[in-house]
Phi, psi and omega in degrees: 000129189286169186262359189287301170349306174226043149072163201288115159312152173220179165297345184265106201281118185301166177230101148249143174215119200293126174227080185353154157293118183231151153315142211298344160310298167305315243245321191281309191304309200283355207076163197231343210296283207280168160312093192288113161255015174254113183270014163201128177337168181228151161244135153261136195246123153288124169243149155160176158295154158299162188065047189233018186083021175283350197261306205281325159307329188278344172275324199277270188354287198296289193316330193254321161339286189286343184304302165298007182095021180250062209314109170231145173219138166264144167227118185270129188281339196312324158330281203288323168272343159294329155283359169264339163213115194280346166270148191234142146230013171152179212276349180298355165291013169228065138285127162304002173271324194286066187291343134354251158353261172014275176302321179307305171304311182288300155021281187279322167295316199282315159307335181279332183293323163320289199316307186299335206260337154310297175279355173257346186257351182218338191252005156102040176247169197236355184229121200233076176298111174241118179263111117224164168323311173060028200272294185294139154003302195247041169249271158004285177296333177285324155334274200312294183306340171271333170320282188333312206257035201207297186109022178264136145297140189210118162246084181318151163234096195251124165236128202246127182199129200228013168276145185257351134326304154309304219251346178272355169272008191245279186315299191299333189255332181264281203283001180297290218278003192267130170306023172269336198240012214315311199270353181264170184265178162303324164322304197305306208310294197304331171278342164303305178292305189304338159293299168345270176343289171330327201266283175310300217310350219265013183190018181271157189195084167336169173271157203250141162330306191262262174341319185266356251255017183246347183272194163236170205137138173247149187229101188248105166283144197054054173040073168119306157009309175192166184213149156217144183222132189222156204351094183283101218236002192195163141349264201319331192263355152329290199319295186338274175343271186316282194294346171291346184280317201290352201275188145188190204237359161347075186323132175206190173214144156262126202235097164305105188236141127276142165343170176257137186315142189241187258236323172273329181267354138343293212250009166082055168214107206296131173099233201019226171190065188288152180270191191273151171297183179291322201251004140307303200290339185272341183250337147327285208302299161303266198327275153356312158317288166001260160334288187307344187275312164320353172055024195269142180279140206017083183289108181240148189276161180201102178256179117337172133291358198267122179305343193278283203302338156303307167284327171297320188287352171309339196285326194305311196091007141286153177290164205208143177249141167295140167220094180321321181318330189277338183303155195263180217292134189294150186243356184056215196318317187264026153343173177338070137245159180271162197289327181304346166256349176266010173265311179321314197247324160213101186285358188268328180286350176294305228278338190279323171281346162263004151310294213209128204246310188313299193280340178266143174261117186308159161297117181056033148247216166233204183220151166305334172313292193291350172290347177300306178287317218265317209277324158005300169268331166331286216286281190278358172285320208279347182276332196266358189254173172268232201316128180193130164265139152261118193254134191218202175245185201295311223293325209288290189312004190246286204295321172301311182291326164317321184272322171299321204260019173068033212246133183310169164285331177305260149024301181310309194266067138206039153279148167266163170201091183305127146352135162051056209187126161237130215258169196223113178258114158245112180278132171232205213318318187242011204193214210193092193269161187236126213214109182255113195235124212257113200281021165047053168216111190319164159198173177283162186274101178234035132259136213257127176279190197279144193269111184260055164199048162249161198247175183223142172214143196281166179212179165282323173251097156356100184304311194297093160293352188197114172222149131247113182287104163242167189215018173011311173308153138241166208300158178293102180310352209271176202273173226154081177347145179295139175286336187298303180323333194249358177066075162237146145307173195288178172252139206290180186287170183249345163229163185241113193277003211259170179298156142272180215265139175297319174281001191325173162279117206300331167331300174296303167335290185279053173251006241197004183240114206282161183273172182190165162332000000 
């Protein structure tokens, strides 16, 4: 068979992806634009009592999802019930006596569920997290039977906890601050809730061995403690399963170093593997100082392979582990050239990577994509670690730092993250805090902010050797009108699919390129 047969090779590598045969009804619902890693949606159901970590598993779940390409959204119905009744006074609004309430609370599931079913069937999305309690059979059986009649996948996640420790630091740290309690003091928040708790236990009806023994579902007890998983049927919930084991609530830090200035980054030139400057070398040193000033208890070191990062961490005088996973992004052909030579020899991969900084790819490199992909077991060693530095590079410290802050691929290659500067990650309950401490040692500036003038204008040869729609931020759980509802037009693309424009000036071109030596 000629090769004519199946049209003229290009540089643009197809994503083939197997999608079971569905009826022309699914075929209408799922759509073609994204990329499916699912071949049929999934709902992840949360069960459990309040106060049991279900919000926080269901954010952290949803933030790594979309981090790996897997478009997820949570829908909290406890939301959905704060708007339909805006004053909350106590707990007798969950009492199984209150049928009023009753209703209102189903109500309020059934809307969220419209809502879940809106976003896996029209807006392309592929994982539908629902945070709620979920304590009964037939809360459960309505789940299920709307799962069915849709064509959704459904893996219940139930965390289960009976430390009275545990469950009074989940209150104190969490329901203080929930707009249910805006005006009480702490006495009042714990004595509500803890009543609150009382009102489910009185119809709560775990998922059961026997009785369940046909669902998937994971069972997590004590934050961790132990697990149980039962028939695990798919990718996603593979996935699920493996990061739910690596998390755990341990209070730590995480500590984000770049390397100390090197020798290439003097003269503006990307990549390669140069050892450190004079004043890398002063900040390898500072950095140390550092560390020590900080007292952290089992401290573990974590470098690239790479000589700048190697050499900074010598300086601490602790061991320290290699991780390849950690080197920063291969740039291929345009290794140690400065961006003013890579405009020079290839202006189209300049004008093409500033179309899309996340999704382009060097000629015989990577993407910001594939660091993503690449970085993956980093992302669950450092969720299975306390305390740990990394010391890495601008593109590997931009991803990481995306999955702690929850941050889009638009968003992602133009976080900063400066030379000689260490960001302090303490994660808490529903988010991450961030604390940036600049150790007072110059280096040069090697971020180029986002090019606010580039235009696209379409051609005959296709520019993009690699797109994939990913959506790494995640979407805003709280509920929101259809934009159709509000008589808006659609909202525009997150990337401009069309080429850019190539003849541009290299002035314009460069403008957005920082000075250097």
């Amino acid at each position: 068979m000629s090769a004519g047969e199946f049209g003229e090779l290009t540089q643009t590598p197809l994503q083939k992806v197997w999608i079971p045969r569905m009826s022309k009804r699914l075929q209408q619902r799922r759509g073609s634009s994204v990329p499916q890693f699912t071949n049929s949606p999934t709902m992840v159901i949360m069960v459990g009592l309040p106060a049991r970590g279900k919000t926080y598993i269901s954010k952290h779940l949803t933030r790594y999802l979309n981090w790996i390409g897997t478009p997820t959204k949570v829908f909290n119905v406890g939301q959905y019930r704060r708007e339909a009744v805006q004053s909350y006074k106590n707990y007798e609004f969950f009492s199984p006596d209150n049928e009023e309430a009753m209703q209102i609370r189903r109500q309020c599931a059934l809307s969220a569920l419209r809502d879940v079913k809106t976003y896996l069937s029209l807006e392309e999305g592929q994982v539908a997290v629902f945070d709620a309690t979920n304590t009964t059979r037939e809360r459960r059986a309505l789940i299920l039977q709307f799962a069915k009649e849709n064509g959704y996948k459904v893996f219940f996640i139930e965390s289960i906890c009976d430390d009275p420790d545990i469950i009074q630091e989940n209150i104190t740290q969490v329901k203080l601050t929930s707009p249910d309690y805006k005006d009480c003091n702490r006495d009042e928040v714990v004595g509500d809730f803890l009543k609150r708790i009382e009102c489910y236990q009185k119809t709560y009806e775990p998922l059961d061995d026997e009785l369940d023994s046909s669902l998937s579902y994971i069972k997590i007890f004590n934050v961790g403690s132990r697990y149980l998983v039962n028939r695990v049927q798919d990718h996603i919930q593979s996935r699920t399963v493996y990061y739910l084991m690596n998390i755990h609530v341990t209070p730590r830090s995480i500590y984000l170093s770049r390397h100390g200035e090197s020798e290439l980054n003097l003269h503006g030139r990307i990549g390669g593997d140069s050892g450190l400057s004079e004043r890398g070398k002063q900040y390898a040193r500072a950095l140390s100082g550092f560390i020590r000033s900080q007292y952290i208890n089992d401290l573990k070191v974590w470098t690239s392979h790479m000589k700048r990062t190697i050499q900074t961490a010598e300086a601490l005088g602790v061991p320290y582990e290699q991780w390849k996973a950690l080197n920063e992004i291969d740039a291929g052909v345009c290794e140690e050239m400065t961006y003013e030579e890579i405009q020079a020899h290839y202006p189209e991969e300049f004008a093409l990577r500033d179309q899309d900084k996340y999704r382009y790819r060097y000629p015989k490199g990577e993407s910001y994509e594939d660091l993503v992909q690449r970085l993956e077991p980093v992302i669950m060693e450092l969720e299975r670690q306390e305390n740990v530095l990394v010391i890495c590079h601008q593109a590997i410290m931009r991803c990481l730092l995306a999955y702690f802050l929850d941050k889009s691929a638009e968003e992602l290659p133009y976080l900063k993250c400066p030379l000689h500067t260490v960001l302090k990650l303490t994660p808490v309950a529903y988010g991450c805090e961030v604390e940036s401490i600049f150790l007072n040692i110059e280096a040069v500036n090697t971020h180029r902010e986002r090019p606010q003038h580039v235009s696209h204008k379409a051609s005959q040869a296709p520019l993009n050797r690699h797109f994939r729609a990913v959506p790494m931020a995640s979407p805003e759980p709280t509920k929101q009108p259809c934009r159709e509802d509000l008589g808006l037009p659609p909202p525009p693309c997150l990337f401009d699919l069309q080429n850019v424009d190539v003849t541009r000036n290299p002035e314009e071109a460069l403008d957005t390129v920082p000075n250097h030596y």
